[in-house]
Amino acid sequence: DDDNNKLSVLLAVQGVEIPTTKELNAATVLVGTPKELLRVLSSTASGSDFLAGDVLSSVILDEVDVLLPNPPKQLRLTSIDNAGNARKEKGGGTKKGMVTPKEERRRLVQKRKLLAAKRSGVDFSMEQKIVGPTETLLKMIAGRRLSTANNGDPSTTTTPYQVIAGSATASRKTLDRLNKALRDAALDASSTVDIVWNGTVQPCRPEEVMENSNKGDNEGTGEGEEQQDHTIRTVTVPSQVKHKYIRLEKDMATKPSVVLNAVAKATRVLKPKQALLFLCGEFKKQSTAAPITERGSRTPIQQPRKGRQKTLKQKKLEATAASRAKQPSSGMSAQKACAGLAILGIEAKPL
């Protein structure tokens, strides 16, 4: 809104120079990845002021399930890694204070996993739990909740941060991981979730577009109330998106030329200015031939050792490979598809 404020939005991503103190003070929105945001806010002099409770108002987490992933499989405590399960083994368990060889091996394996993760750059908390860059950034933000950019001016008031998170593939586990990260960040700042984040994050779902029409159609039957209370938990397609299709025969739908003609027909009907075309199925890169040896013969197929019989799975794979080798390759690359569309009067370029 301010014409003089040309740097209202800043980027904190790889390949972009770290903003100066003046640029960060003039910014109203800072967009970036968690690692780069940590680097910018830690190395810039005005980074702590940007996170102050009287300056920062909202924290937006896009693709929150990617920002807060599950711990790597090799670091999760499984029943094999859990030393306490040794007591449940056959034989009645062990005496108090004694460690069995199997239990000692489990501890050593888990210790090697943790050391390997630390060498790869994974951070851990005091409880030996993985702390990702998103959790570290949330802890940094929570630590500045009660601070002000005006050096403790009593007339300045601080407000809780608003957290907005979204993802098309988010689940209940994602929401639980987010709330746990917020609780840990508040505890690290010696505060509570209500003070720092104004409570836990709650799911927000879109209102039913046809709610009023369902009430009118089902008035007096009681069906409208059931539909009103029903919550759709799957990913819903917006009403602005329209699905259209062209019917093709089963044997013709696998031919690229027929599909390209169908695309050209749809383009003439819809008349879009620009369109993004996704090619799948038989539209693929040409399969490369088998490597040729120095003598000019193809690489021989390794035969199974004598005395060993082929499994049913191996026989099926060999039969499938043999049938594919007999059939001519009908695949079409993206460049050839664009050339075919150009013949049909459509200008197309591969990405």
mmCIF file of C-alpha atoms in Angstrom:
data_model
loop_
_atom_site.group_PDB
_atom_site.id
_atom_site.type_symbol
_atom_site.label_atom_id
_atom_site.label_comp_id
_atom_site.label_asym_id
_atom_site.label_seq_id
_atom_site.Cartn_x
_atom_site.Cartn_y
_atom_site.Cartn_z
ATOM 1 C CA ASP A 1 0.000 0.000 0.000
ATOM 2 C CA ASP A 2 2.896 2.375 0.704
ATOM 3 C CA ASP A 3 4.450 3.573 -2.547
ATOM 4 C CA ASN A 4 7.709 4.495 -0.804
ATOM 5 C CA ASN A 5 8.084 0.977 0.630
ATOM 6 C CA LYS A 6 9.510 -0.839 -2.388
ATOM 7 C CA LEU A 7 10.884 -3.757 -0.352
ATOM 8 C CA SER A 8 7.653 -4.896 1.297
ATOM 9 C CA VAL A 9 8.349 -8.577 0.464
ATOM 10 C CA LEU A 10 11.752 -10.252 0.862
ATOM 11 C CA LEU A 11 12.928 -13.718 -0.150
ATOM 12 C CA ALA A 12 15.148 -15.940 1.981
ATOM 13 C CA VAL A 13 16.095 -18.746 -0.392
ATOM 14 C CA GLN A 14 19.275 -20.202 -1.791
ATOM 15 C CA GLY A 15 20.813 -18.086 -4.515
ATOM 16 C CA VAL A 16 19.496 -14.797 -3.101
ATOM 17 C CA GLU A 17 21.762 -12.491 -1.133
ATOM 18 C CA ILE A 18 21.059 -11.976 2.557
ATOM 19 C CA PRO A 19 19.008 -8.792 3.018
ATOM 20 C CA THR A 20 20.539 -5.877 4.817
ATOM 21 C CA THR A 21 19.275 -4.428 8.076
ATOM 22 C CA LYS A 22 17.602 -1.573 6.220
ATOM 23 C CA GLU A 23 15.839 -3.937 3.827
ATOM 24 C CA LEU A 24 14.620 -6.190 6.651
ATOM 25 C CA ASN A 25 13.305 -3.215 8.601
ATOM 26 C CA ALA A 26 11.328 -2.074 5.553
ATOM 27 C CA ALA A 27 9.905 -5.547 4.827
ATOM 28 C CA THR A 28 6.421 -6.578 5.864
ATOM 29 C CA VAL A 29 6.556 -10.158 4.545
ATOM 30 C CA LEU A 30 9.526 -12.530 4.666
ATOM 31 C CA VAL A 31 9.217 -15.664 2.528
ATOM 32 C CA GLY A 32 11.693 -18.512 2.495
ATOM 33 C CA THR A 33 12.675 -22.002 3.528
ATOM 34 C CA PRO A 34 13.218 -22.762 7.230
ATOM 35 C CA LYS A 35 17.007 -23.129 6.891
ATOM 36 C CA GLU A 36 17.413 -19.873 4.988
ATOM 37 C CA LEU A 37 15.051 -18.027 7.315
ATOM 38 C CA LEU A 38 17.139 -19.163 10.271
ATOM 39 C CA ARG A 39 20.279 -17.953 8.536
ATOM 40 C CA VAL A 40 18.787 -14.554 7.671
ATOM 41 C CA LEU A 41 17.190 -13.911 11.057
ATOM 42 C CA SER A 42 20.314 -15.044 12.939
ATOM 43 C CA SER A 43 22.920 -13.170 10.890
ATOM 44 C CA THR A 44 21.028 -9.905 10.332
ATOM 45 C CA ALA A 45 21.188 -7.280 13.069
ATOM 46 C CA SER A 46 17.465 -6.505 12.888
ATOM 47 C CA GLY A 47 16.417 -10.178 12.761
ATOM 48 C CA SER A 48 15.430 -10.282 16.430
ATOM 49 C CA ASP A 49 13.389 -7.094 16.040
ATOM 50 C CA PHE A 50 11.528 -8.624 13.089
ATOM 51 C CA LEU A 51 10.387 -11.482 15.377
ATOM 52 C CA ALA A 52 9.351 -9.228 18.257
ATOM 53 C CA GLY A 53 5.869 -9.624 19.668
ATOM 54 C CA ASP A 54 4.866 -6.115 18.612
ATOM 55 C CA VAL A 55 6.166 -6.570 15.037
ATOM 56 C CA LEU A 56 5.516 -10.102 13.823
ATOM 57 C CA SER A 57 1.822 -10.943 13.613
ATOM 58 C CA SER A 58 1.454 -14.155 11.603
ATOM 59 C CA VAL A 59 3.419 -17.297 10.805
ATOM 60 C CA ILE A 60 2.310 -19.138 7.645
ATOM 61 C CA LEU A 61 3.439 -22.720 7.045
ATOM 62 C CA ASP A 62 2.809 -23.801 3.464
ATOM 63 C CA GLU A 63 2.994 -27.555 2.807
ATOM 64 C CA VAL A 64 3.167 -28.136 6.538
ATOM 65 C CA ASP A 65 3.449 -31.902 6.137
ATOM 66 C CA VAL A 66 6.743 -31.367 4.263
ATOM 67 C CA LEU A 67 8.021 -28.826 6.790
ATOM 68 C CA LEU A 68 7.283 -31.216 9.681
ATOM 69 C CA PRO A 69 8.081 -34.666 8.293
ATOM 70 C CA ASN A 70 8.207 -37.922 10.169
ATOM 71 C CA PRO A 71 11.625 -38.830 11.582
ATOM 72 C CA PRO A 72 13.746 -41.029 9.329
ATOM 73 C CA LYS A 73 12.881 -44.688 9.572
ATOM 74 C CA GLN A 74 16.344 -45.668 10.757
ATOM 75 C CA LEU A 75 16.023 -43.307 13.748
ATOM 76 C CA ARG A 76 12.595 -44.354 14.973
ATOM 77 C CA LEU A 77 12.517 -46.397 18.147
ATOM 78 C CA THR A 78 11.107 -49.743 17.061
ATOM 79 C CA SER A 79 10.423 -52.854 19.106
ATOM 80 C CA ILE A 80 13.850 -54.138 18.087
ATOM 81 C CA ASP A 81 15.648 -50.979 19.223
ATOM 82 C CA ASN A 82 13.696 -50.687 22.457
ATOM 83 C CA ALA A 83 15.834 -52.235 25.169
ATOM 84 C CA GLY A 84 12.847 -52.641 27.479
ATOM 85 C CA ASN A 85 11.410 -55.361 25.290
ATOM 86 C CA ALA A 86 14.272 -57.653 26.239
ATOM 87 C CA ARG A 87 12.416 -58.489 29.421
ATOM 88 C CA LYS A 88 9.509 -59.849 27.405
ATOM 89 C CA GLU A 89 11.645 -62.441 25.680
ATOM 90 C CA LYS A 90 11.384 -66.106 26.429
ATOM 91 C CA GLY A 91 13.214 -67.263 29.482
ATOM 92 C CA GLY A 92 11.596 -65.079 32.111
ATOM 93 C CA GLY A 93 13.715 -61.961 31.591
ATOM 94 C CA THR A 94 16.886 -60.830 33.323
ATOM 95 C CA LYS A 95 17.856 -59.873 36.812
ATOM 96 C CA LYS A 96 17.777 -56.279 37.934
ATOM 97 C CA GLY A 97 20.913 -54.400 36.891
ATOM 98 C CA MET A 98 22.055 -57.004 34.364
ATOM 99 C CA VAL A 99 22.251 -56.403 30.612
ATOM 100 C CA THR A 100 21.899 -59.236 28.143
ATOM 101 C CA PRO A 101 24.144 -59.437 25.035
ATOM 102 C CA LYS A 102 21.149 -58.881 22.773
ATOM 103 C CA GLU A 103 20.146 -55.778 24.721
ATOM 104 C CA GLU A 104 23.693 -54.449 24.493
ATOM 105 C CA ARG A 105 23.713 -54.985 20.720
ATOM 106 C CA ARG A 106 20.459 -53.034 20.409
ATOM 107 C CA ARG A 107 21.919 -50.109 22.319
ATOM 108 C CA LEU A 108 25.031 -50.096 20.165
ATOM 109 C CA VAL A 109 22.965 -50.161 16.954
ATOM 110 C CA GLN A 110 20.820 -47.244 18.127
ATOM 111 C CA LYS A 111 23.939 -45.321 19.176
ATOM 112 C CA ARG A 112 25.483 -45.820 15.728
ATOM 113 C CA LYS A 113 22.271 -44.556 14.130
ATOM 114 C CA LEU A 114 22.325 -41.386 16.224
ATOM 115 C CA LEU A 115 26.010 -40.720 15.554
ATOM 116 C CA ALA A 116 25.537 -41.226 11.808
ATOM 117 C CA ALA A 117 22.584 -38.817 11.830
ATOM 118 C CA LYS A 118 24.607 -36.201 13.719
ATOM 119 C CA ARG A 119 27.428 -36.472 11.186
ATOM 120 C CA SER A 120 24.911 -35.863 8.383
ATOM 121 C CA GLY A 121 23.781 -32.605 10.049
ATOM 122 C CA VAL A 122 20.651 -33.721 11.933
ATOM 123 C CA ASP A 123 20.067 -31.800 15.177
ATOM 124 C CA PHE A 124 18.846 -33.489 18.356
ATOM 125 C CA SER A 125 17.262 -32.237 21.546
ATOM 126 C CA MET A 126 18.286 -33.156 25.088
ATOM 127 C CA GLU A 127 15.901 -36.126 24.893
ATOM 128 C CA GLN A 128 17.708 -37.373 21.746
ATOM 129 C CA LYS A 129 14.756 -36.402 19.552
ATOM 130 C CA ILE A 130 15.202 -34.998 16.066
ATOM 131 C CA VAL A 131 14.830 -31.216 15.848
ATOM 132 C CA GLY A 132 14.293 -29.987 12.305
ATOM 133 C CA PRO A 133 14.827 -26.446 11.001
ATOM 134 C CA THR A 134 11.094 -25.720 11.275
ATOM 135 C CA GLU A 135 11.056 -26.586 14.986
ATOM 136 C CA THR A 136 14.179 -24.486 15.546
ATOM 137 C CA LEU A 137 12.594 -21.535 13.768
ATOM 138 C CA LEU A 138 9.420 -21.852 15.851
ATOM 139 C CA LYS A 139 11.498 -21.873 19.034
ATOM 140 C CA MET A 140 13.300 -18.725 17.894
ATOM 141 C CA ILE A 141 9.959 -17.032 17.223
ATOM 142 C CA ALA A 142 8.491 -18.135 20.567
ATOM 143 C CA GLY A 143 11.496 -16.735 22.412
ATOM 144 C CA ARG A 144 10.687 -13.237 21.104
ATOM 145 C CA ARG A 145 6.966 -13.326 21.945
ATOM 146 C CA LEU A 146 7.141 -11.007 24.987
ATOM 147 C CA SER A 147 9.936 -8.840 23.576
ATOM 148 C CA THR A 148 9.419 -5.548 21.795
ATOM 149 C CA ALA A 149 11.348 -3.746 19.110
ATOM 150 C CA ASN A 150 11.176 -0.492 21.107
ATOM 151 C CA ASN A 151 13.533 -1.675 23.853
ATOM 152 C CA GLY A 152 10.858 -2.354 26.436
ATOM 153 C CA ASP A 153 8.650 0.661 25.839
ATOM 154 C CA PRO A 154 5.736 0.230 28.327
ATOM 155 C CA SER A 155 3.274 1.802 25.889
ATOM 156 C CA THR A 156 3.917 -0.966 23.337
ATOM 157 C CA THR A 157 1.739 -4.068 23.584
ATOM 158 C CA THR A 158 2.548 -7.517 22.242
ATOM 159 C CA THR A 159 0.010 -9.916 20.771
ATOM 160 C CA PRO A 160 0.123 -13.708 20.269
ATOM 161 C CA TYR A 161 1.305 -14.940 16.903
ATOM 162 C CA GLN A 162 -1.293 -16.209 14.468
ATOM 163 C CA VAL A 163 -0.352 -19.573 12.950
ATOM 164 C CA ILE A 164 -1.774 -20.522 9.536
ATOM 165 C CA ALA A 165 -0.820 -23.898 8.071
ATOM 166 C CA GLY A 166 -2.057 -25.597 4.953
ATOM 167 C CA SER A 167 -1.444 -28.586 2.727
ATOM 168 C CA ALA A 168 -3.539 -30.616 0.303
ATOM 169 C CA THR A 169 -2.140 -33.835 1.788
ATOM 170 C CA ALA A 170 -2.298 -32.874 5.466
ATOM 171 C CA SER A 171 -3.696 -35.423 7.880
ATOM 172 C CA ARG A 172 -4.517 -35.715 11.542
ATOM 173 C CA LYS A 173 -0.940 -36.782 12.234
ATOM 174 C CA THR A 174 0.283 -33.605 10.545
ATOM 175 C CA LEU A 175 -1.911 -31.510 12.846
ATOM 176 C CA ASP A 176 -0.634 -33.415 15.877
ATOM 177 C CA ARG A 177 2.988 -32.881 14.839
ATOM 178 C CA LEU A 178 2.332 -29.159 14.334
ATOM 179 C CA ASN A 179 0.698 -28.735 17.745
ATOM 180 C CA LYS A 180 3.518 -30.693 19.378
ATOM 181 C CA ALA A 181 6.092 -28.429 17.717
ATOM 182 C CA LEU A 182 4.211 -25.368 18.968
ATOM 183 C CA ARG A 183 4.039 -26.775 22.514
ATOM 184 C CA ASP A 184 7.746 -27.594 22.519
ATOM 185 C CA ALA A 185 8.572 -24.101 21.258
ATOM 186 C CA ALA A 186 6.455 -22.503 23.990
ATOM 187 C CA LEU A 187 8.029 -24.687 26.691
ATOM 188 C CA ASP A 188 11.498 -23.829 25.395
ATOM 189 C CA ALA A 189 10.586 -20.147 25.882
ATOM 190 C CA SER A 190 9.320 -20.886 29.441
ATOM 191 C CA SER A 191 5.785 -20.012 28.413
ATOM 192 C CA THR A 192 2.539 -21.694 27.360
ATOM 193 C CA VAL A 193 0.814 -22.321 24.061
ATOM 194 C CA ASP A 194 -1.981 -19.896 24.936
ATOM 195 C CA ILE A 195 0.413 -17.037 25.611
ATOM 196 C CA VAL A 196 2.669 -17.567 22.610
ATOM 197 C CA TRP A 197 0.333 -18.965 19.934
ATOM 198 C CA ASN A 198 -3.091 -18.137 21.376
ATOM 199 C CA GLY A 199 -3.922 -21.847 21.723
ATOM 200 C CA THR A 200 -3.441 -24.947 19.605
ATOM 201 C CA VAL A 201 -4.111 -25.038 15.875
ATOM 202 C CA GLN A 202 -7.584 -26.218 14.902
ATOM 203 C CA PRO A 203 -8.610 -27.639 11.498
ATOM 204 C CA CYS A 204 -10.409 -25.166 9.258
ATOM 205 C CA ARG A 205 -12.624 -26.624 6.545
ATOM 206 C CA PRO A 206 -14.456 -24.803 3.737
ATOM 207 C CA GLU A 207 -18.150 -24.139 4.077
ATOM 208 C CA GLU A 208 -20.525 -26.234 2.046
ATOM 209 C CA VAL A 209 -21.458 -24.304 -1.089
ATOM 210 C CA MET A 210 -24.686 -26.201 -1.562
ATOM 211 C CA GLU A 211 -25.693 -26.039 2.093
ATOM 212 C CA ASN A 212 -28.608 -23.664 1.529
ATOM 213 C CA SER A 213 -29.833 -25.548 -1.510
ATOM 214 C CA ASN A 214 -29.712 -28.841 0.382
ATOM 215 C CA LYS A 215 -31.807 -27.337 3.123
ATOM 216 C CA GLY A 216 -34.434 -26.231 0.638
ATOM 217 C CA ASP A 217 -34.517 -29.503 -1.288
ATOM 218 C CA ASN A 218 -34.650 -31.692 1.797
ATOM 219 C CA GLU A 219 -36.905 -29.524 3.923
ATOM 220 C CA GLY A 220 -39.147 -31.616 6.114
ATOM 221 C CA THR A 221 -37.257 -34.872 5.462
ATOM 222 C CA GLY A 222 -34.426 -34.388 7.945
ATOM 223 C CA GLU A 223 -31.790 -35.175 5.309
ATOM 224 C CA GLY A 224 -30.534 -31.586 5.192
ATOM 225 C CA GLU A 225 -29.482 -31.678 8.838
ATOM 226 C CA GLU A 226 -27.469 -34.845 8.279
ATOM 227 C CA GLN A 227 -25.702 -33.315 5.283
ATOM 228 C CA GLN A 228 -24.993 -30.154 7.232
ATOM 229 C CA ASP A 229 -23.301 -32.073 10.068
ATOM 230 C CA HIS A 230 -21.326 -34.270 7.691
ATOM 231 C CA THR A 231 -17.674 -33.244 7.308
ATOM 232 C CA ILE A 232 -15.775 -34.102 4.143
ATOM 233 C CA ARG A 233 -12.290 -35.214 5.152
ATOM 234 C CA THR A 234 -10.932 -35.843 1.666
ATOM 235 C CA VAL A 235 -9.379 -33.275 -0.651
ATOM 236 C CA THR A 236 -12.256 -31.443 -2.342
ATOM 237 C CA VAL A 237 -12.101 -29.954 -5.823
ATOM 238 C CA PRO A 238 -13.162 -26.278 -6.018
ATOM 239 C CA SER A 239 -16.446 -25.567 -7.750
ATOM 240 C CA GLN A 240 -14.631 -23.370 -10.300
ATOM 241 C CA VAL A 241 -12.859 -26.452 -11.709
ATOM 242 C CA LYS A 242 -14.797 -28.187 -14.482
ATOM 243 C CA HIS A 243 -14.058 -31.715 -15.650
ATOM 244 C CA LYS A 244 -14.495 -32.590 -19.316
ATOM 245 C CA TYR A 245 -13.448 -35.660 -21.244
ATOM 246 C CA ILE A 246 -13.397 -37.085 -24.755
ATOM 247 C CA ARG A 247 -14.463 -40.658 -25.160
ATOM 248 C CA LEU A 248 -12.021 -42.961 -26.963
ATOM 249 C CA GLU A 249 -12.147 -46.658 -27.630
ATOM 250 C CA LYS A 250 -9.971 -48.836 -25.466
ATOM 251 C CA ASP A 251 -7.694 -49.979 -28.276
ATOM 252 C CA MET A 252 -7.410 -46.446 -29.682
ATOM 253 C CA ALA A 253 -6.626 -44.693 -26.400
ATOM 254 C CA THR A 254 -3.142 -46.242 -26.361
ATOM 255 C CA LYS A 255 -2.149 -44.679 -29.682
ATOM 256 C CA PRO A 256 -0.400 -41.290 -29.299
ATOM 257 C CA SER A 257 -1.636 -39.973 -32.640
ATOM 258 C CA VAL A 258 -5.264 -40.569 -31.684
ATOM 259 C CA VAL A 259 -4.755 -38.874 -28.305
ATOM 260 C CA LEU A 260 -3.118 -35.856 -29.956
ATOM 261 C CA ASN A 261 -6.067 -35.533 -32.332
ATOM 262 C CA ALA A 262 -8.397 -35.609 -29.314
ATOM 263 C CA VAL A 263 -6.344 -32.856 -27.647
ATOM 264 C CA ALA A 264 -6.563 -30.756 -30.812
ATOM 265 C CA LYS A 265 -10.317 -31.302 -30.935
ATOM 266 C CA ALA A 266 -10.696 -30.216 -27.304
ATOM 267 C CA THR A 267 -8.556 -27.137 -27.952
ATOM 268 C CA ARG A 268 -10.790 -26.066 -30.847
ATOM 269 C CA VAL A 269 -13.865 -26.423 -28.631
ATOM 270 C CA LEU A 270 -12.532 -24.804 -25.429
ATOM 271 C CA LYS A 271 -10.347 -22.188 -27.201
ATOM 272 C CA PRO A 272 -7.919 -21.530 -24.312
ATOM 273 C CA LYS A 273 -5.321 -18.777 -24.527
ATOM 274 C CA GLN A 274 -2.753 -20.957 -22.763
ATOM 275 C CA ALA A 275 -2.942 -24.502 -21.438
ATOM 276 C CA LEU A 276 -0.709 -26.871 -19.490
ATOM 277 C CA LEU A 277 -0.832 -30.355 -20.988
ATOM 278 C CA PHE A 278 0.164 -33.416 -18.982
ATOM 279 C CA LEU A 279 1.242 -36.415 -21.060
ATOM 280 C CA CYS A 280 1.190 -39.897 -19.587
ATOM 281 C CA GLY A 281 0.678 -43.508 -20.617
ATOM 282 C CA GLU A 282 2.238 -44.180 -24.014
ATOM 283 C CA PHE A 283 3.800 -40.699 -24.113
ATOM 284 C CA LYS A 284 7.266 -41.517 -22.894
ATOM 285 C CA LYS A 285 10.894 -41.339 -23.874
ATOM 286 C CA GLN A 286 12.156 -43.935 -26.266
ATOM 287 C CA SER A 287 13.642 -46.861 -24.392
ATOM 288 C CA THR A 288 17.378 -47.101 -24.840
ATOM 289 C CA ALA A 289 18.805 -50.221 -26.426
ATOM 290 C CA ALA A 290 20.857 -52.701 -24.476
ATOM 291 C CA PRO A 291 24.547 -51.761 -24.167
ATOM 292 C CA ILE A 292 26.796 -53.135 -26.903
ATOM 293 C CA THR A 293 30.070 -54.791 -26.040
ATOM 294 C CA GLU A 294 33.369 -54.247 -27.855
ATOM 295 C CA ARG A 295 32.781 -57.159 -30.208
ATOM 296 C CA GLY A 296 29.481 -55.687 -31.330
ATOM 297 C CA SER A 297 27.221 -58.156 -29.564
ATOM 298 C CA ARG A 298 24.694 -57.104 -26.973
ATOM 299 C CA THR A 299 25.263 -57.810 -23.316
ATOM 300 C CA PRO A 300 24.330 -61.447 -22.704
ATOM 301 C CA ILE A 301 21.627 -62.248 -20.211
ATOM 302 C CA GLN A 302 22.966 -63.956 -17.129
ATOM 303 C CA GLN A 303 21.684 -67.472 -16.868
ATOM 304 C CA PRO A 304 20.779 -68.910 -13.483
ATOM 305 C CA ARG A 305 23.228 -71.266 -11.888
ATOM 306 C CA LYS A 306 22.813 -74.963 -12.407
ATOM 307 C CA GLY A 307 20.741 -76.645 -9.788
ATOM 308 C CA ARG A 308 18.625 -73.564 -9.134
ATOM 309 C CA GLN A 309 15.084 -73.348 -10.409
ATOM 310 C CA LYS A 310 13.469 -70.087 -11.415
ATOM 311 C CA THR A 311 10.750 -68.758 -9.180
ATOM 312 C CA LEU A 312 7.282 -67.947 -10.444
ATOM 313 C CA LYS A 313 8.011 -64.225 -10.126
ATOM 314 C CA GLN A 314 11.146 -64.541 -12.271
ATOM 315 C CA LYS A 315 9.238 -66.455 -14.928
ATOM 316 C CA LYS A 316 6.523 -63.770 -15.053
ATOM 317 C CA LEU A 317 9.097 -60.984 -15.348
ATOM 318 C CA GLU A 318 10.884 -62.791 -18.178
ATOM 319 C CA ALA A 319 7.616 -63.422 -19.993
ATOM 320 C CA THR A 320 6.638 -59.748 -19.686
ATOM 321 C CA ALA A 321 10.048 -58.614 -20.954
ATOM 322 C CA ALA A 322 9.855 -61.018 -23.894
ATOM 323 C CA SER A 323 6.394 -59.800 -24.900
ATOM 324 C CA ARG A 324 7.522 -56.181 -24.739
ATOM 325 C CA ALA A 325 10.572 -56.966 -26.865
ATOM 326 C CA LYS A 326 8.396 -58.508 -29.584
ATOM 327 C CA GLN A 327 6.050 -55.504 -29.733
ATOM 328 C CA PRO A 328 7.353 -52.375 -31.499
ATOM 329 C CA SER A 329 7.871 -49.377 -29.256
ATOM 330 C CA SER A 330 4.990 -46.944 -29.732
ATOM 331 C CA GLY A 331 6.143 -44.392 -27.193
ATOM 332 C CA MET A 332 6.440 -40.737 -28.044
ATOM 333 C CA SER A 333 8.689 -38.184 -26.397
ATOM 334 C CA ALA A 334 7.530 -34.715 -25.354
ATOM 335 C CA GLN A 335 9.310 -33.094 -28.298
ATOM 336 C CA LYS A 336 7.621 -35.413 -30.783
ATOM 337 C CA ALA A 337 4.272 -34.741 -29.112
ATOM 338 C CA CYS A 338 4.801 -30.992 -29.522
ATOM 339 C CA ALA A 339 5.751 -31.534 -33.158
ATOM 340 C CA GLY A 340 2.582 -33.545 -33.679
ATOM 341 C CA LEU A 341 0.475 -30.809 -32.111
ATOM 342 C CA ALA A 342 2.180 -28.255 -34.356
ATOM 343 C CA ILE A 343 1.013 -30.225 -37.405
ATOM 344 C CA LEU A 344 -2.517 -30.027 -35.987
ATOM 345 C CA GLY A 345 -2.245 -26.221 -35.665
ATOM 346 C CA ILE A 346 -1.353 -25.971 -31.968
ATOM 347 C CA GLU A 347 1.810 -24.236 -30.814
ATOM 348 C CA ALA A 348 3.326 -26.353 -28.035
ATOM 349 C CA LYS A 349 6.660 -26.343 -26.230
ATOM 350 C CA PRO A 350 8.019 -28.973 -23.808
ATOM 351 C CA LEU A 351 8.895 -27.879 -20.291
#
